[in-house]
Coordinates of C-alpha atoms and ligand atoms in Angstrom, one line a residue:
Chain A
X143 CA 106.9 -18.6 18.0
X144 CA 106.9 -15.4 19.9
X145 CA 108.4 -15.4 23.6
X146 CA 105.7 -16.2 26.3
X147 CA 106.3 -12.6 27.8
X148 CA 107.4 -10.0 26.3
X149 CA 108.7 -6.8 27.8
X150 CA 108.7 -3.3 24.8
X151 CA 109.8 -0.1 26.0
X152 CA 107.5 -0.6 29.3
X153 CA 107.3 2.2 31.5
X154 CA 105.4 2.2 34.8
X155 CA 104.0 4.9 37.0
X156 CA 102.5 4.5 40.3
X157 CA 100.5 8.1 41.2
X158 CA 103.3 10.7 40.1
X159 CA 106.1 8.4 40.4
X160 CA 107.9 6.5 37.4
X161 CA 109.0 3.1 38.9
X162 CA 110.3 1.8 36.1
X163 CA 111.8 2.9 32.4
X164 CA 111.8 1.9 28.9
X165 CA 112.1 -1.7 30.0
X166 CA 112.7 -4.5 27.4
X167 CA 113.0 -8.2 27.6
X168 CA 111.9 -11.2 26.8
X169 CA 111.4 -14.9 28.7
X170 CA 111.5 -17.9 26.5
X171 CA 109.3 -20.7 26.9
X172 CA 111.8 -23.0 29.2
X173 CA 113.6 -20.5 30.8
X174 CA 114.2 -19.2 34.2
X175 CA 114.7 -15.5 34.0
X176 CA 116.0 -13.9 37.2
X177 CA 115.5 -10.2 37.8
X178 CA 118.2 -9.1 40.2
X179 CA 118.4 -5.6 42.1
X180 CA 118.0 -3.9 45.3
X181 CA 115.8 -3.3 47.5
X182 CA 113.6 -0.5 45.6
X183 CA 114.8 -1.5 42.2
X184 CA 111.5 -2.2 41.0
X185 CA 112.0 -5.7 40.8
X186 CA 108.1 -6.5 42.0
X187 CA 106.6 -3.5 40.4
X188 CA 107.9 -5.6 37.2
X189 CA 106.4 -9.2 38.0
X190 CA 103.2 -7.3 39.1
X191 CA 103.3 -6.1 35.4
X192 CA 102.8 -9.6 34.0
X193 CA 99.6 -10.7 35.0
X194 CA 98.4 -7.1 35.0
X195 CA 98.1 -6.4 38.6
X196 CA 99.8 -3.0 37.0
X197 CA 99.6 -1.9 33.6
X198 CA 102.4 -0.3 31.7
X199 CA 101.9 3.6 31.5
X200 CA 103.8 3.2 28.4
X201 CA 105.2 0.5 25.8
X202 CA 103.3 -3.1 26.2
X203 CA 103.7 -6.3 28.0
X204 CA 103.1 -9.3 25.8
X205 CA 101.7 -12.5 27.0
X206 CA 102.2 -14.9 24.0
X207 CA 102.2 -12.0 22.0
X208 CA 99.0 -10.4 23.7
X209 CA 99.1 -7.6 25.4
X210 CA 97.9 -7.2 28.9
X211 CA 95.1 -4.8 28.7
X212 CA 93.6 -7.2 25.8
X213 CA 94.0 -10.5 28.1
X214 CA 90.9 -11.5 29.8
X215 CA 93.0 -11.1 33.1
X216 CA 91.1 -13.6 35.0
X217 CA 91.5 -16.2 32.7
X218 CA 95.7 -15.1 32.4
X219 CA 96.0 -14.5 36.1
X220 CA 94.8 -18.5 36.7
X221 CA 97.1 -19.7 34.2
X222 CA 100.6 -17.9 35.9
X223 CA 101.5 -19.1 39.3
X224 CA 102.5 -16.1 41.9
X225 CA 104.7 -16.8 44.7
X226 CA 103.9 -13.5 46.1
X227 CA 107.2 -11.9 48.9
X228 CA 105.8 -12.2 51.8
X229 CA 103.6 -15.1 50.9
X230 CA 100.3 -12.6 51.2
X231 CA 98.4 -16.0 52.1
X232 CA 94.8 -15.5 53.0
X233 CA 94.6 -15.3 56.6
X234 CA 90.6 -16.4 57.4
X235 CA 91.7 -20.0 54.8
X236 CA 93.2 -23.0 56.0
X237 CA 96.9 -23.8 54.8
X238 CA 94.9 -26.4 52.5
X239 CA 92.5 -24.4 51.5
X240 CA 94.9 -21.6 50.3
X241 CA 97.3 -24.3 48.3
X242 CA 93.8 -25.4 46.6
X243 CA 92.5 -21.7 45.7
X244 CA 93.0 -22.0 42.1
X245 CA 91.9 -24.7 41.5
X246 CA 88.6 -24.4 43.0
X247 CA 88.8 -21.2 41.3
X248 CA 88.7 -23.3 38.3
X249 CA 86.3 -25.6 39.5
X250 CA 88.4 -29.1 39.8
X251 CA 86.4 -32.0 41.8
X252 CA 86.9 -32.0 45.5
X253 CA 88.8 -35.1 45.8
X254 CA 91.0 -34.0 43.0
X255 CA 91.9 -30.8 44.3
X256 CA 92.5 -32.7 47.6
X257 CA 94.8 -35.3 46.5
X258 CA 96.8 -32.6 44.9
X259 CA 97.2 -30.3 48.3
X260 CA 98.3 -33.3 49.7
X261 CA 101.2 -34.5 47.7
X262 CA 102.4 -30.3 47.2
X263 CA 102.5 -29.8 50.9
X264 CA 104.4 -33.1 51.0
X265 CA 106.4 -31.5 48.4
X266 CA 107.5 -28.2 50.2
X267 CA 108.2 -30.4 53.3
X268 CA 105.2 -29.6 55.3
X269 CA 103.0 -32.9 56.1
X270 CA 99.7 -32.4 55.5
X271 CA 99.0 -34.6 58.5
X272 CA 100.6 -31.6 60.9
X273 CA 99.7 -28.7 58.6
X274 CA 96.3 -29.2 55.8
X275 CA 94.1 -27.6 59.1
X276 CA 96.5 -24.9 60.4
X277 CA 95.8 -21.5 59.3
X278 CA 99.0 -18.9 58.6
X279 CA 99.0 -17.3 61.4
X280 CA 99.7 -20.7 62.9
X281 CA 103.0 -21.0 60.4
X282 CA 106.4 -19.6 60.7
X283 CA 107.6 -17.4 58.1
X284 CA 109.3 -19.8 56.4
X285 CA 106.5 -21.8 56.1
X286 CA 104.3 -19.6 55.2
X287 CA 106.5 -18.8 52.3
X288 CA 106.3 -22.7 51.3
X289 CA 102.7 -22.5 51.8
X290 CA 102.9 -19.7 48.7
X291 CA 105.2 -21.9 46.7
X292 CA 102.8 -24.9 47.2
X293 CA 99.7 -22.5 46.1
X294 CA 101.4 -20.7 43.2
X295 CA 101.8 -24.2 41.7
X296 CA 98.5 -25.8 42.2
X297 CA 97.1 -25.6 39.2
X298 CA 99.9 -26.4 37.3
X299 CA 100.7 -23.0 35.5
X300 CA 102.8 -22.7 32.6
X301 CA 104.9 -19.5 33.6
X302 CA 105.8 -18.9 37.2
X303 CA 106.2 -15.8 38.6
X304 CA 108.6 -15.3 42.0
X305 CA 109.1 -12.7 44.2
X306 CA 111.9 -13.9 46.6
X307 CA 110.8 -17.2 47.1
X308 CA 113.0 -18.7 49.5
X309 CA 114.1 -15.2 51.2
X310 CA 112.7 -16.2 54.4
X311 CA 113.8 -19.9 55.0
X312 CA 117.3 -21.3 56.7
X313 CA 119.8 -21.9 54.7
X314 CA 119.9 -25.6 54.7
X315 CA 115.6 -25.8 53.4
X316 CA 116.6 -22.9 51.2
X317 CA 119.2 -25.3 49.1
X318 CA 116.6 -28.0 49.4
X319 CA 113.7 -26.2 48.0
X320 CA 116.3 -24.6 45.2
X321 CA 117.1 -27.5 44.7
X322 CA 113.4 -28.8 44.1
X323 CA 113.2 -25.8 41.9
X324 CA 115.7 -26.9 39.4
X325 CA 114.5 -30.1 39.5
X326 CA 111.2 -29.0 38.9
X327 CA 111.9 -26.7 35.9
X328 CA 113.8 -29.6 33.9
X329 CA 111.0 -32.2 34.7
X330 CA 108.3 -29.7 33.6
X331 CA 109.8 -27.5 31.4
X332 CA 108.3 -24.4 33.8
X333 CA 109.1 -20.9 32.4
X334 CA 109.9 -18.8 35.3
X335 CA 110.4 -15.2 36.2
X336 CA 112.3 -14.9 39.7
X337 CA 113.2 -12.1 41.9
X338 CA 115.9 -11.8 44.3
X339 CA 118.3 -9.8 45.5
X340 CA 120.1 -13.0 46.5
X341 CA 123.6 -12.8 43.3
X342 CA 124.1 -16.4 44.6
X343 CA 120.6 -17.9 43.6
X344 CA 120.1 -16.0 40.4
X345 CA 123.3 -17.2 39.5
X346 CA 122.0 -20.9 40.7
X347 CA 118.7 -20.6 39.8
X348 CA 118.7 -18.1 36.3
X349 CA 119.5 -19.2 32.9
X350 CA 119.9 -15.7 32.3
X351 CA 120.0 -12.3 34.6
X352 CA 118.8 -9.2 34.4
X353 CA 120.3 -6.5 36.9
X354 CA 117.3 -3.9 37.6
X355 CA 119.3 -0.1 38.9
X356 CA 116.7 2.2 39.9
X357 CA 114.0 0.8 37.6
X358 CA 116.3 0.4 34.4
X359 CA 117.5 -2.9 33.2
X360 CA 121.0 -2.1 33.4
X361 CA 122.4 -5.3 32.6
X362 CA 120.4 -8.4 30.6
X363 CA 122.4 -11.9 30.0
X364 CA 123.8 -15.1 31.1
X365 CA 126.2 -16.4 34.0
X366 CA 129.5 -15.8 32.5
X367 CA 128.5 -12.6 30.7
X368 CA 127.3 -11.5 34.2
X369 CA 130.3 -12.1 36.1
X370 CA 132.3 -10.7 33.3
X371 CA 130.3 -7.5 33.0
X372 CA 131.7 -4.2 33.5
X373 CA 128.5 -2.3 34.6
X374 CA 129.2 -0.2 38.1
X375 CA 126.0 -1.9 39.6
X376 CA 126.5 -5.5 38.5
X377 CA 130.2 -4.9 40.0
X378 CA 128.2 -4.1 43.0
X379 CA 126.9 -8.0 43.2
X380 CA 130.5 -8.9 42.0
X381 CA 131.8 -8.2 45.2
X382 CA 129.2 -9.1 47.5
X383 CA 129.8 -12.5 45.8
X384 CA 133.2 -12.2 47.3
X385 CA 132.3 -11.5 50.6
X386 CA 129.9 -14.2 50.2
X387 CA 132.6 -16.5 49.9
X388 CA 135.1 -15.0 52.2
X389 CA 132.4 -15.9 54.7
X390 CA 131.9 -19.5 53.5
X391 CA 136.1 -20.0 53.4
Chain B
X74 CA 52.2 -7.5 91.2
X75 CA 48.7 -8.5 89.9
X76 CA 48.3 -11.6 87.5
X77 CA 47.0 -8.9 84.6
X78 CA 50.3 -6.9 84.7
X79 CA 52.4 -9.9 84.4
X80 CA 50.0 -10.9 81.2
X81 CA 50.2 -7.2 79.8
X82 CA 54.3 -7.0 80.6
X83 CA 54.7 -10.6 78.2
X84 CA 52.3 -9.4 75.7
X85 CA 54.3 -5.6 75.5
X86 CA 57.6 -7.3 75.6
X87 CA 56.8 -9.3 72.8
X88 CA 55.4 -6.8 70.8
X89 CA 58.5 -5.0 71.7
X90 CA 61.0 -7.8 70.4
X91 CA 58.8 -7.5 67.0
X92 CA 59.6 -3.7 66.6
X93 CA 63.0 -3.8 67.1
X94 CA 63.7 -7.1 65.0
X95 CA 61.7 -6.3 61.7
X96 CA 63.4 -2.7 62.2
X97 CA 66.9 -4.9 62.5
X98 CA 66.0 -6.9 59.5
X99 CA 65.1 -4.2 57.5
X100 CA 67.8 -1.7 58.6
X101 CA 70.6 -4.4 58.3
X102 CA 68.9 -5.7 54.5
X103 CA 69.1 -2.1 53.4
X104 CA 72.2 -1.2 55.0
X105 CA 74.7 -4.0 54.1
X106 CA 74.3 -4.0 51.0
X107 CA 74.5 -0.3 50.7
X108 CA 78.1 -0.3 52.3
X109 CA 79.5 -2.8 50.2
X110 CA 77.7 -0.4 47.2
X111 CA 79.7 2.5 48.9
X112 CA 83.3 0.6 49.4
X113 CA 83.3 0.5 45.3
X114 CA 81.6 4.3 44.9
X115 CA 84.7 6.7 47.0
X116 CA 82.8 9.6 45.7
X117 CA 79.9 9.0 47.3
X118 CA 80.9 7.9 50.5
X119 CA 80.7 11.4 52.2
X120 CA 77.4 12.1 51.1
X121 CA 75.8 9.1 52.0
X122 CA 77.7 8.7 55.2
X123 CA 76.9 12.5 56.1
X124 CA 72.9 12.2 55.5
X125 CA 73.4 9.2 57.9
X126 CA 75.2 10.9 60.4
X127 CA 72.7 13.7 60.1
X128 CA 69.6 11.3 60.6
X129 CA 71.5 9.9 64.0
X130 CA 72.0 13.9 65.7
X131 CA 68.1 14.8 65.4
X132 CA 66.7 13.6 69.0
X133 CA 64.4 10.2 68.5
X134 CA 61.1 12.6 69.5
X135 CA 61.6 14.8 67.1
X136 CA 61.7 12.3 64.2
X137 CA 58.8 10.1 65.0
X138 CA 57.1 14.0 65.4
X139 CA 58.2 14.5 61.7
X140 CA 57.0 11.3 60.9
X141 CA 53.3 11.5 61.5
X142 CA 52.2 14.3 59.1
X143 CA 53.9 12.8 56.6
X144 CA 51.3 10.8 53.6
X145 CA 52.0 7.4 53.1
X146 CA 55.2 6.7 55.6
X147 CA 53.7 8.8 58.3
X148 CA 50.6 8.7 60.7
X149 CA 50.1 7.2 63.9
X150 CA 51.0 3.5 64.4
X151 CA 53.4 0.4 64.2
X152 CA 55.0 1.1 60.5
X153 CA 55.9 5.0 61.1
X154 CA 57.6 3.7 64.8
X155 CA 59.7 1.2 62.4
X156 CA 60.6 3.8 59.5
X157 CA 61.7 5.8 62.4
X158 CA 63.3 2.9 64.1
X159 CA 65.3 1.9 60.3
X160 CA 66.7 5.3 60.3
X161 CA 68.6 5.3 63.3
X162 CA 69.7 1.7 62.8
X163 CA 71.2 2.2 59.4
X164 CA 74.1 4.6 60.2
X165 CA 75.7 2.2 62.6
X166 CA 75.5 -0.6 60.0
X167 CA 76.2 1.2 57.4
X168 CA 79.7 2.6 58.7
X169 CA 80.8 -1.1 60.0
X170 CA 80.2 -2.5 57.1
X171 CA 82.0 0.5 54.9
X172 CA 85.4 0.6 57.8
X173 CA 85.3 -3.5 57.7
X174 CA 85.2 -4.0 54.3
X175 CA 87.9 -0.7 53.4
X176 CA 90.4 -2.5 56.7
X177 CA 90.9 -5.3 54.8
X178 CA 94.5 -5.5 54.5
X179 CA 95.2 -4.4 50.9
X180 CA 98.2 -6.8 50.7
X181 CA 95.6 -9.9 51.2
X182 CA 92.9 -8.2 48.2
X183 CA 95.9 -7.7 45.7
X184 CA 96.7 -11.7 46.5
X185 CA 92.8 -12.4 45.7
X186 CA 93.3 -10.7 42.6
X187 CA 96.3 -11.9 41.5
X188 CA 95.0 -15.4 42.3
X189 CA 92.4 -15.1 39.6
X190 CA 89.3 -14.3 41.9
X191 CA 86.6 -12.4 40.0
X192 CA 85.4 -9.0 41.8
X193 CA 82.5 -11.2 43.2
X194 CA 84.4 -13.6 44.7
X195 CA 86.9 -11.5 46.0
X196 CA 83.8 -9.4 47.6
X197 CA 82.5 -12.7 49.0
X198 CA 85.5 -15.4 49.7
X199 CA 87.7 -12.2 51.3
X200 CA 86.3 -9.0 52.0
X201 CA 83.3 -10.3 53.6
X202 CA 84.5 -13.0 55.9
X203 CA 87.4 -10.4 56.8
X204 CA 84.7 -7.6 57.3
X205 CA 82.6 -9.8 59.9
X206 CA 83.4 -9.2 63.2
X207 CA 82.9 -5.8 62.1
X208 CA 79.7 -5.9 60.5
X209 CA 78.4 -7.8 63.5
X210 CA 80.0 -5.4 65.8
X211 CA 77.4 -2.6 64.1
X212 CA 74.4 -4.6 63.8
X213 CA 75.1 -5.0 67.6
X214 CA 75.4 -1.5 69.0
X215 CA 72.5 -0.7 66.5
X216 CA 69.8 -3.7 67.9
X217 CA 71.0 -2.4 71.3
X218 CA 70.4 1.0 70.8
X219 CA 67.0 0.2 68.9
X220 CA 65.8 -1.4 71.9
X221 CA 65.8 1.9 74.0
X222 CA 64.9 4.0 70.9
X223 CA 61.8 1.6 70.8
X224 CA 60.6 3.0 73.9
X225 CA 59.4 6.2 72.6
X226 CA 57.7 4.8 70.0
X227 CA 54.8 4.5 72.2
X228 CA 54.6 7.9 71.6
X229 CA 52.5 7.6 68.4
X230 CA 51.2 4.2 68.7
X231 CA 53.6 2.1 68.0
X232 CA 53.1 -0.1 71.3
X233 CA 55.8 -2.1 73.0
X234 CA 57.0 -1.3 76.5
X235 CA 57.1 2.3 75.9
X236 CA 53.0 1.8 76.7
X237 CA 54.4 1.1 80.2
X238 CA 56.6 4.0 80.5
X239 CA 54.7 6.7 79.2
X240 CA 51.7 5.7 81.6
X241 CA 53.9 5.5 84.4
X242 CA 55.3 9.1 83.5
X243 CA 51.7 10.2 83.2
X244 CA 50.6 8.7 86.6
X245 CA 53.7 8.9 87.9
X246 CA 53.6 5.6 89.3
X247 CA 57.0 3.3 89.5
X248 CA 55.8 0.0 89.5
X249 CA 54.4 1.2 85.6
X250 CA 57.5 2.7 85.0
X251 CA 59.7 0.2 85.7
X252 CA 57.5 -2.5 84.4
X253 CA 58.4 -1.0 81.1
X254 CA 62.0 -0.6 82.1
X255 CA 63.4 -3.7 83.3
X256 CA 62.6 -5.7 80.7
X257 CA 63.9 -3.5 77.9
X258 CA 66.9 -3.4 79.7
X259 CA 67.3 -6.6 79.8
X260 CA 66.8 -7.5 76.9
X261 CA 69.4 -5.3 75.8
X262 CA 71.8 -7.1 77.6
X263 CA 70.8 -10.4 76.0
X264 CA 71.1 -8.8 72.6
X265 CA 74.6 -7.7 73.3
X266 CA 75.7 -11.1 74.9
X267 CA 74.2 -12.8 72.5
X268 CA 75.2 -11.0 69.5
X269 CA 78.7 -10.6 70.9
X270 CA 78.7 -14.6 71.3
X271 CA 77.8 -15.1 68.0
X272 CA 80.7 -12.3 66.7
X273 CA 83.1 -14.8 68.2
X274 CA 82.1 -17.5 66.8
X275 CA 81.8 -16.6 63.2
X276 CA 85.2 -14.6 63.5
X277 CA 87.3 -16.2 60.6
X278 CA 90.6 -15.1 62.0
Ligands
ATP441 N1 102.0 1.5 45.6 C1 103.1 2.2 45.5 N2 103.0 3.6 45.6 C2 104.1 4.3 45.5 N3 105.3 3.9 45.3 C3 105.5 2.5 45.2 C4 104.4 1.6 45.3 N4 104.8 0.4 45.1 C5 106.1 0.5 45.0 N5 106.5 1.8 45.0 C6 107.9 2.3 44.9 O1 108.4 1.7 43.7 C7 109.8 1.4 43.8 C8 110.0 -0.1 43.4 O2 109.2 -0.9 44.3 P1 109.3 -2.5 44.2 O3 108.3 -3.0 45.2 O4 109.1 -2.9 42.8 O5 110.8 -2.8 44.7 P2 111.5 -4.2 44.8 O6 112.6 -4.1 43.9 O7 110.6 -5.3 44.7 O8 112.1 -4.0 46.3 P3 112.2 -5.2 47.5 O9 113.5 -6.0 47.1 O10 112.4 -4.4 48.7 O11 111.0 -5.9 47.5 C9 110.1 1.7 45.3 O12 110.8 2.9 45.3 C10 108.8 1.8 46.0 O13 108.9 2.7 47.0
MG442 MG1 109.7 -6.6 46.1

């Protein structure tokens, strides 16, 4: 079976600027890939690669072994859920209205796409009771960015795409809602592609890593080859993962 | 004031309010969808925004002037006053409708597409309900400026409460002149309170 994404030699250019280089990977069916890297990196230019929001300037992005200029990207784009950084939650829709977008998109029954709004936003810890009616402006940034969780999984997508997820939320719903994640993941057997520039959550949250360096993958692998690796930039997370826990001691 | 000039002032006023809202509709049915046309054609957005622009600088007089020798959309009477009257609505429209639609915030259209929306629904679930208040916001200073422009369209028979004014300039007799006056100015200001109103309430955000 090929990989549900697939990554050959992809380059991308946005205007006269190459973003990223001669990038190659692939995400298994199951797993949760986490693309680790600065600010800059090129870490969402990659995810926005995916469901085509961007198309390679050269190599090819397979979606179960299609590439993304041959996908009918409606059709793929409803079937990969997008926690987008920021949230980029539509500001004139209701909190419930933006977790059901997709699937009114895709044309569920009212009550169905009701019941399932409900029990997501009792999901990301937001009681429909206090929040169905609000609208995002009425949210704070953390919620808003649970708002975008909640939406991204509406329709049940097989892959998941993340861009910094839980970057915006205290530490203490942060662990909860990682928590949720894995959870999540083993119950549903998600395939996932998250971005952070958090070391500590793509080591808690990745089943492998892949260390993006000025739009090159300069490191691809699991946990203990990561913390083992020699590369100058993965060193880089390395230590902040031992100021990290200075801190904590 | 005699009980025939309060009959004559109704009967002008109405005929007024008809002049300006079938120029509104048709200015606003031609002019809508022509910006959303222009937000997806860059190209032609100059051009078309230019010949507007062009249309609005020539004084009023002088296009209903142009109008009457011309066959078919010319002449004397009610439809060359409207022609005239469409003309100078549709730049105001037209430019709303292109700024509101193009001031969407690109951050909220890239989510509608990566959601999955189609180009039509992104055109009318987002940009549209975003684009409102500034639509409306056009279609207001344009029905408030038609109102005065419809004045002059007495000029070649296209009645309304321009009748009044031009008699009164011709006798030069006040009570004529502001008989035609007052009430287009007022209902101005009821277009723009109530068209403001109305901007409020359908404001999405
Ligand atoms: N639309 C664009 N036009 C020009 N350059 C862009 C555009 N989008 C991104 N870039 C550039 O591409 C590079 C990678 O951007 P990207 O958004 O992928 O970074 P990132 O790794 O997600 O960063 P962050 O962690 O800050 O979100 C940056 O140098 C950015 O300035
Ligand atoms: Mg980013």
């Amino acid at each position: 079976m090929s990989p549900l994404v697939s990554f050959r030699q992809v380059s991308a250019r946005i205007g006269q600027k190459d973003i990223l280089h001669n990038l190659s990977f692939d995400v298994e069916a199951g797993e949760t890939l986490v693309l680790l890297g600065r600010s800059g990196s090129g870490k969402t230019t990659a995810l926005k690669m995916v469901n085509g929001l961007l198309l390679p300037s050269a190599g090819d992005v397979l979606i179960e072994g299609t590439a993304t200029p041959a996908w009918d990207l409606i059709r793929l784009r409803r079937r990969i859920g997008y926690v987008i950084q920021d949230a980029g939650l539509f500001p004139h829709f209701t909190v419930a209205a933006n977790v059901g977008l997709v699937p009114r998109l895709e044309g569920w029954p009212p009550r169905d796409i009701d019941a399932r709004v409900q029990q997501l936003l009792t999901q990301v810890g937001l009681p429909p009771a206090q929040f169905a009616t609000r609208y995002p402006r009425e949210l704070s940034g953390g919620q808003r960015q649970r708002v975008g969780v909640a939406r991204a999984l509406a329709a049940d997508p097989p892959l998941l795409l993340l861009d910094e997820p839980f970057g915006a939320l205290d530490p203490v719903t942060r662990v909860e809602l990682q928590q949720q994640f894995l959870d999540l993941r083993q119950g549903l057997n998600k395939t996932a592609l998250l971005v952070t520039h958090d070391v500590r959550e793509a080591l808690l949250l990745g089943t492998r890593i892949g260390v993006l360096h000025h739009g090159r993958m300069v490191f691809l692998g699991g946990r203990a080859e990561f913390l083992k690796a020699r590369d100058q930039e993965v060193q880089a997370f390395h230590a902040c993962l031992a100021e990290n826990w200075r801190e904590t001691i | 004031m005699s009980l025939d000039l309060g009959r004559e002032i109704l009967d002008l006023t109405l005929e007024h309010l008809f002049l300006v809202m079938l120029s509104m509709a048709i200015a606003a049915a031609l002019a809508i969808p022509a910006g959303i046309l222009l937000t997806r054609r860059t190209f032609l957005q100059r051009w078309v925004l230019g010949f507007a622009n062009i249309v609005q600088t020539v004084p009023s007089l002088a296009v209903f002037g142009f109008l009457i020798p011309l066959p078919f959309l010319g002449g004397i009477g009610k439809h060359t006053a409207i022609i005239a009257l469409v003309l100078y609505a549709l730049l105001p429209i037209l430019r709303n409708t292109l700024t509101g639609i193009l001031h969407v915030d690109p951050a909220v259209r890239e989510s509608a597409i990566a959601m999955g929306m189609t180009g039509r629904q992104l055109l009318w679930e987002v940009e549209l309900p975003l684009a409102t208040r500034t639509i409306l916001a056009g279609l207001r200073i344009a029905t408030v400026t038609t109102i005065g422009t419809a004045t002059i369209a007495a000029v070649i028979g296209g009645g309304g409460l321009g009748v009044f004014i031009f008699r009164g300039l011709a006798s030069v007799d006040t009570t004529l002149l502001l008989a035609g006056a007052v009430p287009a100015a007022l209902m101005a200001l009821a277009a723009d309170r109530g068209l403001e109103w109305i901007e409020h309430k359908l404001s999405p955000v």
